PDB file of C-alpha atoms and ligand atoms in Angstrom:
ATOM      1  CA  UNK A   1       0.788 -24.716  -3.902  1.00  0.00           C
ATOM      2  CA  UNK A   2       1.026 -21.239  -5.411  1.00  0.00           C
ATOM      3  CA  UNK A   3       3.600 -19.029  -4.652  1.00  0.00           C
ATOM      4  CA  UNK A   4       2.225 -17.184  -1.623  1.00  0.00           C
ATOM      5  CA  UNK A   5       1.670 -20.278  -0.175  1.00  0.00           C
ATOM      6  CA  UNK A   6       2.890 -20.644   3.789  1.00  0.00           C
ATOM      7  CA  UNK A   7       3.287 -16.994   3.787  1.00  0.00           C
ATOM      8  CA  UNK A   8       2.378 -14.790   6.278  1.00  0.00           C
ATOM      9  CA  UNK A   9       0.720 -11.425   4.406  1.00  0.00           C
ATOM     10  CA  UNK A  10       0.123  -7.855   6.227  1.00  0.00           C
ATOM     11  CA  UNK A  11      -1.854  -5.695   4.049  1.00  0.00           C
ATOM     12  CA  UNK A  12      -2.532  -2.112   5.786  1.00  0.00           C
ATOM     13  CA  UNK A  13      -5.775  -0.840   4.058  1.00  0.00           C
ATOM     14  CA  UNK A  14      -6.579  -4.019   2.631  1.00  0.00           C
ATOM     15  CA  UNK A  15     -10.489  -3.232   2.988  1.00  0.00           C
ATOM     16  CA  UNK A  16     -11.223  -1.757  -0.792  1.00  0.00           C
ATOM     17  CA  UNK A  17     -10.072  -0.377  -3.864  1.00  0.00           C
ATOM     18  CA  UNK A  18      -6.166  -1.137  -4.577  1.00  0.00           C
ATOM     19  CA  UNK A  19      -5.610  -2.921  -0.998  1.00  0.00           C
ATOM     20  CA  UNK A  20      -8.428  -5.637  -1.355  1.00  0.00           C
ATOM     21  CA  UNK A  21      -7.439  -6.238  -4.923  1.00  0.00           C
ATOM     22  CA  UNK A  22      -3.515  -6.614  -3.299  1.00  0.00           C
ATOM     23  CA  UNK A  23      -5.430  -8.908  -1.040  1.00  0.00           C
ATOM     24  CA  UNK A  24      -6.782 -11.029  -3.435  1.00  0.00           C
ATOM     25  CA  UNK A  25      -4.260 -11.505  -6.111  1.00  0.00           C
ATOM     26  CA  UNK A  26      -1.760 -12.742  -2.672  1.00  0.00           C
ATOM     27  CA  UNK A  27      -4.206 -14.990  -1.944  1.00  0.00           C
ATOM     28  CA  UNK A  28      -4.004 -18.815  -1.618  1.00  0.00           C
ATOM     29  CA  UNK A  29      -4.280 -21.898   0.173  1.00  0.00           C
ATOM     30  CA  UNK A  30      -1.544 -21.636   2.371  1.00  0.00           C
ATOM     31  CA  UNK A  31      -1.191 -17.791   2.716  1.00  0.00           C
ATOM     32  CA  UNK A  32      -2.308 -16.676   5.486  1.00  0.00           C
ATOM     33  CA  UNK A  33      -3.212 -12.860   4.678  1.00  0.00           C
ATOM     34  CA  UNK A  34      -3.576  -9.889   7.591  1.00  0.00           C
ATOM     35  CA  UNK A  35      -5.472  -6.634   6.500  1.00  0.00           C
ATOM     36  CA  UNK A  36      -6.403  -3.506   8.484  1.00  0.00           C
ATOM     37  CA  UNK A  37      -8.787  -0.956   7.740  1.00  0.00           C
ATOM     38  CA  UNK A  38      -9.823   2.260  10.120  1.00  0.00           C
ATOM     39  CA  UNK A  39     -13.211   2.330   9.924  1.00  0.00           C
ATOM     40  CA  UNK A  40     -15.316   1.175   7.364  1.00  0.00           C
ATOM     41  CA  UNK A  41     -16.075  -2.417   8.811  1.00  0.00           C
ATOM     42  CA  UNK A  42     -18.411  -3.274   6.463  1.00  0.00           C
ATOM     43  CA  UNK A  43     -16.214  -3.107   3.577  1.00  0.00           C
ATOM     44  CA  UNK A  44     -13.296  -5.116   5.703  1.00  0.00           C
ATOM     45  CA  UNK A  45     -16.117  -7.858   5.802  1.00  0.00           C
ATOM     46  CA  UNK A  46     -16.659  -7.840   2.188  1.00  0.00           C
ATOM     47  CA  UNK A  47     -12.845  -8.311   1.585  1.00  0.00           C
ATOM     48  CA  UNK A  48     -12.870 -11.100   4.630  1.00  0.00           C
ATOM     49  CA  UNK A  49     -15.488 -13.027   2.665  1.00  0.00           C
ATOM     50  CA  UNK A  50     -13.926 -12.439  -1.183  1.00  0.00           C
ATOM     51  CA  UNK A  51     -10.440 -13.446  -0.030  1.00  0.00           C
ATOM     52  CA  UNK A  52     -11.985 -16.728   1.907  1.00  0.00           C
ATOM     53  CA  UNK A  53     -13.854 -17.650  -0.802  1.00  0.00           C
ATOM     54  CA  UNK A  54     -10.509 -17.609  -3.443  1.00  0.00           C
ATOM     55  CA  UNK A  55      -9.021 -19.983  -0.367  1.00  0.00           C
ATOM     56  CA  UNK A  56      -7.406 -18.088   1.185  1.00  0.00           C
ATOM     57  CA  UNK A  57      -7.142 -17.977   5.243  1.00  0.00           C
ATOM     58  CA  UNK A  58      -7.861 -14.086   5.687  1.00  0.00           C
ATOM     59  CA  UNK A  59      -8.247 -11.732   8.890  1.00  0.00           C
ATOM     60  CA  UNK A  60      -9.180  -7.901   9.153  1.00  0.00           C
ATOM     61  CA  UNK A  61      -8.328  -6.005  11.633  1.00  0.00           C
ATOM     62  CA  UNK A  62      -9.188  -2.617  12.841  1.00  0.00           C
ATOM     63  CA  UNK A  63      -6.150  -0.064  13.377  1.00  0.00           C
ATOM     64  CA  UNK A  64      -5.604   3.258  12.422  1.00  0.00           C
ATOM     65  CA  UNK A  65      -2.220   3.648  11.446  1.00  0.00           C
ATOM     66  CA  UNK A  66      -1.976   7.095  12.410  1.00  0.00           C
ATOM     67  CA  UNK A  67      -1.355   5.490  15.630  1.00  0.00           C
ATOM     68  CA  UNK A  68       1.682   3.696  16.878  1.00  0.00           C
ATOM     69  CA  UNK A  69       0.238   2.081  19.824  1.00  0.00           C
ATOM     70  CA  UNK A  70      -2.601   0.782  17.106  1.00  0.00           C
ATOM     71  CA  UNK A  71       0.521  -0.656  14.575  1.00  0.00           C
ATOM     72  CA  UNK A  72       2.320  -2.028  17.524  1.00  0.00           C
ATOM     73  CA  UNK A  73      -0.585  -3.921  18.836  1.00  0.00           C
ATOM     74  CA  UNK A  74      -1.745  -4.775  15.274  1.00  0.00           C
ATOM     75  CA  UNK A  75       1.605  -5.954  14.628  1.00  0.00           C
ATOM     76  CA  UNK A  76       2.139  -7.892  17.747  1.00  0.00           C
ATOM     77  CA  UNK A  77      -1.069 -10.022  17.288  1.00  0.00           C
ATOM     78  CA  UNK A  78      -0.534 -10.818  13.778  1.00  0.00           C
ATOM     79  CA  UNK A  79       3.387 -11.871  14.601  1.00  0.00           C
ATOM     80  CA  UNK A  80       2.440 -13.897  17.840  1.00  0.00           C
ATOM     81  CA  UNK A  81      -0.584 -15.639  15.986  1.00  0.00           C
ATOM     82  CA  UNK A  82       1.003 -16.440  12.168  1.00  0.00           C
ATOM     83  CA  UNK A  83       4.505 -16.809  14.113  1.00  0.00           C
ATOM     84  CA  UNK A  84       6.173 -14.382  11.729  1.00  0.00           C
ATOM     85  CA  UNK A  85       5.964 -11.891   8.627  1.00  0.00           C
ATOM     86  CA  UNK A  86       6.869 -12.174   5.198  1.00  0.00           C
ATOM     87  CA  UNK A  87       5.489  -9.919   3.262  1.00  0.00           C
ATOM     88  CA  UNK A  88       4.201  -6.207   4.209  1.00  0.00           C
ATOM     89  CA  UNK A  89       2.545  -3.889   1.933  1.00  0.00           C
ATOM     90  CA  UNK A  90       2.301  -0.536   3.059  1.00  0.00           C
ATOM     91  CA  UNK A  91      -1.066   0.993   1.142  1.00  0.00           C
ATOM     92  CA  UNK A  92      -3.098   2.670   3.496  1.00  0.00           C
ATOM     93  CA  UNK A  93      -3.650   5.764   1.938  1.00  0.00           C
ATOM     94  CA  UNK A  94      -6.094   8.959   1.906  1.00  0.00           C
ATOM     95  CA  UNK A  95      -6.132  12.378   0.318  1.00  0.00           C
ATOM     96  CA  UNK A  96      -6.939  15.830   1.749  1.00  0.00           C
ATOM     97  CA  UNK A  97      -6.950  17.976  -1.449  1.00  0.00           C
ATOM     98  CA  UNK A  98      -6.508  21.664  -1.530  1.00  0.00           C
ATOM     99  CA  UNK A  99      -4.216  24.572  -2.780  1.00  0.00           C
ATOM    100  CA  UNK A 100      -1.342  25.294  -1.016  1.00  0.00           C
ATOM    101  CA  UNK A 101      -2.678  28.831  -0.380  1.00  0.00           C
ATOM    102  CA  UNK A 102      -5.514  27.471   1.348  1.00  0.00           C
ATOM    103  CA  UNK A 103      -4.601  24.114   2.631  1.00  0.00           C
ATOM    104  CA  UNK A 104      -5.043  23.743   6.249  1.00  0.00           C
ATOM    105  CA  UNK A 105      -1.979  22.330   8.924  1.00  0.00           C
ATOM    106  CA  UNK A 106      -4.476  19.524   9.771  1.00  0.00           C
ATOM    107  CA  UNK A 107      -4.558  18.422   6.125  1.00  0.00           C
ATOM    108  CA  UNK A 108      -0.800  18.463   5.668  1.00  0.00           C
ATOM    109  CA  UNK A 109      -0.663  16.464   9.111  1.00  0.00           C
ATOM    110  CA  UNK A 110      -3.429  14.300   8.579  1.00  0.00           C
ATOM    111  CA  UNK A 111      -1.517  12.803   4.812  1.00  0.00           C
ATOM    112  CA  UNK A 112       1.284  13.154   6.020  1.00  0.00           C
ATOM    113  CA  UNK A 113       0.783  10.904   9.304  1.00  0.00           C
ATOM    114  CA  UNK A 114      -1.245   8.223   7.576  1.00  0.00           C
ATOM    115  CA  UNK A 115       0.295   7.811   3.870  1.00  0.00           C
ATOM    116  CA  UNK A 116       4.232   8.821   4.841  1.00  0.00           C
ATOM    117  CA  UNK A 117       4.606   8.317   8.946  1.00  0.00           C
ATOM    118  CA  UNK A 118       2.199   5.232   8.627  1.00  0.00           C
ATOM    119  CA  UNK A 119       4.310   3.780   6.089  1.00  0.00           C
ATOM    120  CA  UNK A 120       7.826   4.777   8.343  1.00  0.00           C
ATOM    121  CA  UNK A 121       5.938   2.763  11.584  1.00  0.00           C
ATOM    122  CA  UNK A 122       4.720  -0.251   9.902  1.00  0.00           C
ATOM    123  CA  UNK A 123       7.722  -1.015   7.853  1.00  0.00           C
ATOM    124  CA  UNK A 124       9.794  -0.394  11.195  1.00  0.00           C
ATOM    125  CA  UNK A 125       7.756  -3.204  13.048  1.00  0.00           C
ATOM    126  CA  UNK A 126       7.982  -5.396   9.657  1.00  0.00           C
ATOM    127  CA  UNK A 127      11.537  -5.457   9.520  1.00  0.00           C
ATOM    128  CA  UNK A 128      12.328  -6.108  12.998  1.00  0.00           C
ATOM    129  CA  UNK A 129      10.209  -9.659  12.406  1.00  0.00           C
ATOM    130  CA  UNK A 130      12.120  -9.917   9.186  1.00  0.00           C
ATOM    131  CA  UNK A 131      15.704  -9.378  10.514  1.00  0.00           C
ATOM    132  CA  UNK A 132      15.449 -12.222  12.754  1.00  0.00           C
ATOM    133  CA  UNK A 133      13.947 -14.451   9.711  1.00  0.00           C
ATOM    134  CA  UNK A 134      16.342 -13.258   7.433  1.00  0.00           C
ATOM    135  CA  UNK A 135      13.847 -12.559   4.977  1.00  0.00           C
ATOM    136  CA  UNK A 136      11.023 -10.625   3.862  1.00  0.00           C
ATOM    137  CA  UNK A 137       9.566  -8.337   1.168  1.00  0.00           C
ATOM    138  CA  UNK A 138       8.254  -4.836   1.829  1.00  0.00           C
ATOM    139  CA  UNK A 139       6.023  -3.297  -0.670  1.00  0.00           C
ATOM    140  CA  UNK A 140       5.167   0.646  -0.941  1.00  0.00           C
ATOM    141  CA  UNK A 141       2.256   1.984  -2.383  1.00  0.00           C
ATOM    142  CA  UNK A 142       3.714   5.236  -3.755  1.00  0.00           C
ATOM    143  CA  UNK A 143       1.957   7.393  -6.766  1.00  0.00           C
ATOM    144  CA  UNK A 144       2.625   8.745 -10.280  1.00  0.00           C
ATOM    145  CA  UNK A 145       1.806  12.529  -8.801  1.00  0.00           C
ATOM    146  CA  UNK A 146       5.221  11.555  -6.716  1.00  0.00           C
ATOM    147  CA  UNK A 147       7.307  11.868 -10.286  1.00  0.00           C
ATOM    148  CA  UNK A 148       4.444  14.053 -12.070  1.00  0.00           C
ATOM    149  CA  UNK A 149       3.753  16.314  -9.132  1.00  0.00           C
ATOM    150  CA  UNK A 150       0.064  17.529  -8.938  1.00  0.00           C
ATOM    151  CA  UNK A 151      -1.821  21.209  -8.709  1.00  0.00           C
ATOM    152  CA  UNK A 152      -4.329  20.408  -4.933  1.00  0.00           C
ATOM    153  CA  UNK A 153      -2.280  18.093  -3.733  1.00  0.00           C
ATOM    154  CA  UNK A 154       1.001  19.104  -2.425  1.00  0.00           C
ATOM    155  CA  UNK A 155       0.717  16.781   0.949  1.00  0.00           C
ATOM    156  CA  UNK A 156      -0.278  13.852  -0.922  1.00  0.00           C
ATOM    157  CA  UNK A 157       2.539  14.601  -3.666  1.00  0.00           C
ATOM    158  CA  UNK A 158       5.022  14.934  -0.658  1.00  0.00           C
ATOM    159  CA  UNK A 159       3.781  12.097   1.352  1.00  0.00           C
ATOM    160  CA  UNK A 160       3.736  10.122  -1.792  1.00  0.00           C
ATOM    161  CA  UNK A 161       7.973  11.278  -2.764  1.00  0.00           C
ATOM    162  CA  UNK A 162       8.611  10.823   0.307  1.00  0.00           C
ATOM    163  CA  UNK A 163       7.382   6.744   0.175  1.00  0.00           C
ATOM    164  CA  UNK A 164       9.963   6.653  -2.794  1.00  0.00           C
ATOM    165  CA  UNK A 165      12.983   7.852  -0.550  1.00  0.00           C
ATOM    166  CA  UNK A 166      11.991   5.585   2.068  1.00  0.00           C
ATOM    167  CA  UNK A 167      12.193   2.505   0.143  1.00  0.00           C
ATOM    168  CA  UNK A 168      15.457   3.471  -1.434  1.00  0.00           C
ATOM    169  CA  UNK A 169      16.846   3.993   2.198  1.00  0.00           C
ATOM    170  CA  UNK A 170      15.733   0.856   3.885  1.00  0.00           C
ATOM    171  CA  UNK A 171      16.371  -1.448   0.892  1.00  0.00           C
ATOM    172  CA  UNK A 172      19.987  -0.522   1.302  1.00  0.00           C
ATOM    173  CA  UNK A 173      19.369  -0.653   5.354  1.00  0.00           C
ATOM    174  CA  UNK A 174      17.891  -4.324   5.000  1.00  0.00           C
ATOM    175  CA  UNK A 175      19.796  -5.733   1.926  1.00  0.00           C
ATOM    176  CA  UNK A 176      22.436  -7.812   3.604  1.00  0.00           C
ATOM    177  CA  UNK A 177      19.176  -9.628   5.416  1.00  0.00           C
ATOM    178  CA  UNK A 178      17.369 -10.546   1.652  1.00  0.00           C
ATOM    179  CA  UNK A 179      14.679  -8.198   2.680  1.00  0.00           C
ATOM    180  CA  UNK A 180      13.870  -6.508  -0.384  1.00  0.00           C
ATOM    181  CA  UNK A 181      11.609  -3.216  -0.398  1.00  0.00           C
ATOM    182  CA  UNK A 182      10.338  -1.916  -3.641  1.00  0.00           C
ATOM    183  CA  UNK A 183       7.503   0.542  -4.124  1.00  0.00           C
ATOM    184  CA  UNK A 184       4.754   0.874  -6.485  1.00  0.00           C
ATOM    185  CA  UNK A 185       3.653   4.040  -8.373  1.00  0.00           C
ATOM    186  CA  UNK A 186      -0.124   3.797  -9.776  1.00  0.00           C
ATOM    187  CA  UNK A 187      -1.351   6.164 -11.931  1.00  0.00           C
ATOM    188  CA  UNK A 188      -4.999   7.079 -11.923  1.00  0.00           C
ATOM    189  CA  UNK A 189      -7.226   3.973 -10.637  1.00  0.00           C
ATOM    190  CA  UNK A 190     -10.794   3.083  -9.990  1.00  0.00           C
ATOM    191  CA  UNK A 191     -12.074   3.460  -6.111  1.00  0.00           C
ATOM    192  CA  UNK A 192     -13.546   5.332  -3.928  1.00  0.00           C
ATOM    193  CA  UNK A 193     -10.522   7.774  -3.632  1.00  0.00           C
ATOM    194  CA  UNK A 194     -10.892   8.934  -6.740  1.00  0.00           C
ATOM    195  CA  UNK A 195     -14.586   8.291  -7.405  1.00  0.00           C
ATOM    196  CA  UNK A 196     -15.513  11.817  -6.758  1.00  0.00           C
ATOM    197  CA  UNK A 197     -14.191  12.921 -10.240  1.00  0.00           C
ATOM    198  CA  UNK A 198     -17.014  14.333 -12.649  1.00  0.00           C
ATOM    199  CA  UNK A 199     -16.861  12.073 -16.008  1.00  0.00           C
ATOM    200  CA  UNK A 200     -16.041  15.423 -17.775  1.00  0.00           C
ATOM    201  CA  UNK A 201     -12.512  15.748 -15.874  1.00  0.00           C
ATOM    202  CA  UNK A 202     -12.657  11.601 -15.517  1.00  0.00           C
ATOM    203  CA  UNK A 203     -12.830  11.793 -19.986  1.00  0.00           C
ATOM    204  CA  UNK A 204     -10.168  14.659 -20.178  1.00  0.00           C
ATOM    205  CA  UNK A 205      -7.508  12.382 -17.916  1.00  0.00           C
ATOM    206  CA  UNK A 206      -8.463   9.174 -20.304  1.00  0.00           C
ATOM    207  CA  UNK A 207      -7.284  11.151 -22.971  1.00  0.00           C
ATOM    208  CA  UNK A 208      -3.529  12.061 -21.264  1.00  0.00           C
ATOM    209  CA  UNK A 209      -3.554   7.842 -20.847  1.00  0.00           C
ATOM    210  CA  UNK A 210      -1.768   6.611 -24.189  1.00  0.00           C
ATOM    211  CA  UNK A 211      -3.316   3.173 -22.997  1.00  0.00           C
ATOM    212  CA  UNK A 212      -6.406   4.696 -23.444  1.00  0.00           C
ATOM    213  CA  UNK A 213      -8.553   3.663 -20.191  1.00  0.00           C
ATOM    214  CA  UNK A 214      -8.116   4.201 -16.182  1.00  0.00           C
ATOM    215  CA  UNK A 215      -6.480   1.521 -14.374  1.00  0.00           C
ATOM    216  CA  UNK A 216      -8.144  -0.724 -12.365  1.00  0.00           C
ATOM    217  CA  UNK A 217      -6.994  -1.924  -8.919  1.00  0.00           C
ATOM    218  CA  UNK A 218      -6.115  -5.695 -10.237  1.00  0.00           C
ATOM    219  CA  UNK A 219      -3.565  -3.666 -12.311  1.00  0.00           C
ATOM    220  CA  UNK A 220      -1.456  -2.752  -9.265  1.00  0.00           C
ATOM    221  CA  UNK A 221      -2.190  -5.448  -7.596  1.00  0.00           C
ATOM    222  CA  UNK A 222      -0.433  -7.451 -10.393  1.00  0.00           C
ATOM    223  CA  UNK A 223       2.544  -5.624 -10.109  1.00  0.00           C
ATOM    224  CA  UNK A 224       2.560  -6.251  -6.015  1.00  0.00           C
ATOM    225  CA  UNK A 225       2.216 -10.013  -6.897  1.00  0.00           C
ATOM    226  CA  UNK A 226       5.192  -9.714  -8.863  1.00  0.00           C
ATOM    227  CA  UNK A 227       7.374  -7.983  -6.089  1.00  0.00           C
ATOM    228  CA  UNK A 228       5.964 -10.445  -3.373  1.00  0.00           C
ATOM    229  CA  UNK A 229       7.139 -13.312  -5.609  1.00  0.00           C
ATOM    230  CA  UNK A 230       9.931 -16.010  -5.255  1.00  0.00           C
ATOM    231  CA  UNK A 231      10.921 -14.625  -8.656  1.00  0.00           C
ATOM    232  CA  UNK A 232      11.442 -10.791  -7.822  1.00  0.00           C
ATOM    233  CA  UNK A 233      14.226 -12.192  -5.680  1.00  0.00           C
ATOM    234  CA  UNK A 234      17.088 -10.030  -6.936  1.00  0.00           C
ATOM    235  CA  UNK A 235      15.035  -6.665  -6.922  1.00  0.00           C
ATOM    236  CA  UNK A 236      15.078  -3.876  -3.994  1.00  0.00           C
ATOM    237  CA  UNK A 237      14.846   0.203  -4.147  1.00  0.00           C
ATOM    238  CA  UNK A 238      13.048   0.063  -7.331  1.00  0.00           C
ATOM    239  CA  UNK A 239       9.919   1.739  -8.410  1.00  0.00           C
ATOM    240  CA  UNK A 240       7.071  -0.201 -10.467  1.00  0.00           C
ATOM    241  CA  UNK A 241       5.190   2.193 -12.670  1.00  0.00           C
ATOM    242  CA  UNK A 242       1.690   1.120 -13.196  1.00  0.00           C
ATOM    243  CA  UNK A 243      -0.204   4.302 -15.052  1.00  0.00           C
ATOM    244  CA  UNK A 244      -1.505   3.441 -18.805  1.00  0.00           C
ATOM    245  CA  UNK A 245       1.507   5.349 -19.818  1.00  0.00           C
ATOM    246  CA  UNK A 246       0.463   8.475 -18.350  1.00  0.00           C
ATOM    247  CA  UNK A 247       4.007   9.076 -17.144  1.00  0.00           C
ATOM    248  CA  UNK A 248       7.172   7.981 -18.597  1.00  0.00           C
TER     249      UNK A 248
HETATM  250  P1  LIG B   1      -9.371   3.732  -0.945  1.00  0.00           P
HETATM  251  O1  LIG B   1     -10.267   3.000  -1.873  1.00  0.00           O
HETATM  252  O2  LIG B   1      -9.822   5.024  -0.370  1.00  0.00           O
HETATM  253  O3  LIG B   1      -8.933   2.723   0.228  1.00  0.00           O
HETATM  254  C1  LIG B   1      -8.067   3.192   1.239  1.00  0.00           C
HETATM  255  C2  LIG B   1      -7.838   2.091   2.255  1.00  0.00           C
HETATM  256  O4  LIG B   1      -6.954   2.610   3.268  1.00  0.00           O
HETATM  257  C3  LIG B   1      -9.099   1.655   2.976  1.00  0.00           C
HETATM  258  O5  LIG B   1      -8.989   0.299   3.306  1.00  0.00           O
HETATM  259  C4  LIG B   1      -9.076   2.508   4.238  1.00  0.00           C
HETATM  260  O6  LIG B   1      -9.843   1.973   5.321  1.00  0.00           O
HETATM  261  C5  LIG B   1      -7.589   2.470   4.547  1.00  0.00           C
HETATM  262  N1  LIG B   1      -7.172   3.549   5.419  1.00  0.00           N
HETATM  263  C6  LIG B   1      -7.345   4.885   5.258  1.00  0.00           C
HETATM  264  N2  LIG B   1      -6.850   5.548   6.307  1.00  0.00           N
HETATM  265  C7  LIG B   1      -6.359   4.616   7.159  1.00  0.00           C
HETATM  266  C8  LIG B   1      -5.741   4.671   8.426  1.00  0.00           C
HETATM  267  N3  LIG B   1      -5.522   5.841   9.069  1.00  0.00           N
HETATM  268  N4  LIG B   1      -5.371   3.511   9.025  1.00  0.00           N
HETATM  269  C9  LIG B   1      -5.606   2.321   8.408  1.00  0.00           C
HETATM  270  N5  LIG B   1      -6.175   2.201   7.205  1.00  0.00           N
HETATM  271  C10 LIG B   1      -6.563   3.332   6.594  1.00  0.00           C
HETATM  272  O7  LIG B   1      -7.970   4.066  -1.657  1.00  0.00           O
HETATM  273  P2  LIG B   1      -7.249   3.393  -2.933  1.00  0.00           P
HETATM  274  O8  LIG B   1      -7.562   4.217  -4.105  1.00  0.00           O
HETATM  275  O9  LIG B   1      -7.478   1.932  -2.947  1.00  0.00           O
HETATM  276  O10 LIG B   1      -5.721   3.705  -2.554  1.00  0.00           O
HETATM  277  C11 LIG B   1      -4.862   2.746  -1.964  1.00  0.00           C
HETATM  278  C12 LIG B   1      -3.436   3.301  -2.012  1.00  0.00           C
HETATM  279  O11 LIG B   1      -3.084   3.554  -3.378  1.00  0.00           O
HETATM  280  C13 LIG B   1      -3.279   4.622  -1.280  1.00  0.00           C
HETATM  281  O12 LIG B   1      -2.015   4.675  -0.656  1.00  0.00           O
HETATM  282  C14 LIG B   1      -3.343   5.643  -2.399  1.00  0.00           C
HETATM  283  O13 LIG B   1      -2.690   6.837  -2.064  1.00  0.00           O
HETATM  284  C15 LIG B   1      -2.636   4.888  -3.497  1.00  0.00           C
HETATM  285  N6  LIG B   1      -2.928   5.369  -4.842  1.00  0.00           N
HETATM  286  C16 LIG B   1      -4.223   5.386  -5.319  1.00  0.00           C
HETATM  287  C17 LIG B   1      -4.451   5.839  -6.605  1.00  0.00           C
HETATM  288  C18 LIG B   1      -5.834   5.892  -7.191  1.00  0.00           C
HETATM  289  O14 LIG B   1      -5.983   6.449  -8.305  1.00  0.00           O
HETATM  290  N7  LIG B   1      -6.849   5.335  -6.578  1.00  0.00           N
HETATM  291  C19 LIG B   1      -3.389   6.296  -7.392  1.00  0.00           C
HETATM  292  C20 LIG B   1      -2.103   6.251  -6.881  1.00  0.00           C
HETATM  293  C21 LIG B   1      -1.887   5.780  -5.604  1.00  0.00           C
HETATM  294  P3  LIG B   1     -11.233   2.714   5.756  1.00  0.00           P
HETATM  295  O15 LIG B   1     -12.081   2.736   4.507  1.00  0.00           O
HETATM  296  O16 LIG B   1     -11.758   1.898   6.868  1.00  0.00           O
HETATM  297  O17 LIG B   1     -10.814   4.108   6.149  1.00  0.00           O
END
């Protein structure tokens, strides 16, 4: 038995980068893990067939969460079919980079509705599973550009703060119920988000990184384990830095 065993496992973006590793490292016999993705189906496949083949019973499903009917029925099939939640981890995540001066309202909207509103709805339909359980963990995927702040990216900076004062607020809303909700604050990692970097600027970060190297998605993932764990028990409304270093 490992320790996600018998749990029931909602990862939103699970299908690459940081949210299939978060997949993977949750995955066991018993666990019964629940991604979504928006569109790339080809990737959720991939992850369906990786986390099967660790052991783990795995299903990906389709929902934008940009869209509250989409999270309610995502949520209501996962709930009626696993009979409950334990753990959600709210990762689904894009970027729309530009300059203030020349950032568009759709681009603001767009990060702000999927990374901070997405966040707001799922953990909203989470914890009204997990009141009635009287347990649960919620997990954040935040970012270091959220304490750092970041020239091109003011949406994704604010969408990315504002993860961190959600989590303070509903740890103390959901405390009395042992539903602890922690975030997670990754510094620069290895996917397709950030892929588009040219190795010159990718060499000139690696240098700012006292650990010396990027991070790789198994690095957060790690760090989700540990929140999601019997042993992070006595831990809500904190922040898990994983970034090399690059902020302290
Ligand atoms: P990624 O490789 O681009 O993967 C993003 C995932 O989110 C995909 O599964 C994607 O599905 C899904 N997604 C995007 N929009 C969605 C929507 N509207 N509804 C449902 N799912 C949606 O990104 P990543 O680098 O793994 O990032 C994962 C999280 O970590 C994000 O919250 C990101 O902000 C955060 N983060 C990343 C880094 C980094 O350096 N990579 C650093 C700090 C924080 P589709 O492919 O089907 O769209």
């Amino acid at each position: 038995m490992t320790e996600s065993s018998g749990r029931t496992i909602l990862v939103t973006g699970g299908s690459k980068g940081i949210g299939r590793a978060i997949c993977l490292a949750l995955a066991g016999p018993d666990s019964r893990i629940y991604f979504n993705y928006s569109s790339d189906s080809a990737a959720a496949e991939k992850t369906e067939e990786l986390v099967a083949a660790a052991g783990g019973r795995v299903k990906g499903i389709q929902a934008d969460v940009a869209s509250e009917a989409a999270v309610r029925d995502l949520f209501d099939s996962v709930v009626k079919e696993a009979g409950g939640l334990d753990v959600l981890v709210n990762n689904a995540g894009i970027t729309r980079d530009g300059l203030v001066l020349r950032m568009k309202e759709q681009d603001w909207d767009a990060v702000m509705d999927i990374n901070l509103k997405g966040a707001f709805r799922c953990a909203k339909l989470a914890a009204k599973t997990m009141l009635k359980q009287r347990k649960g963990r919620i997990i954040n995927i935040s970012s270091v550009v959220a304490f750092s702040g970041n020239p091109g990216q003011a949406n994704y900076v604010a969408a990315k703060s504002g993860i961190i004062g959600l989590t303070k607020a509903l740890a103390r809303e959901l405390a009395s119920r042992n539903i602890t909700v922690n975030a997670v604050a990754p510094g620069y990692v290895e996917t397709d988000m950030t892929g588009a970097m040219t190795d010159k600027a990718r060499s000139a970060l690696v240098e700012q990184i006292p650990l010396g190297r990027v991070g790789m998605p198994e690095d957060v993932a790690e760090a989700v384990a540990f929140l999601a764990s019997e042993g992070a028990g006595y831990i809500t409304g904190q922040v898990i830095h994983v970034n090399g270093g690059m902020y302290m």
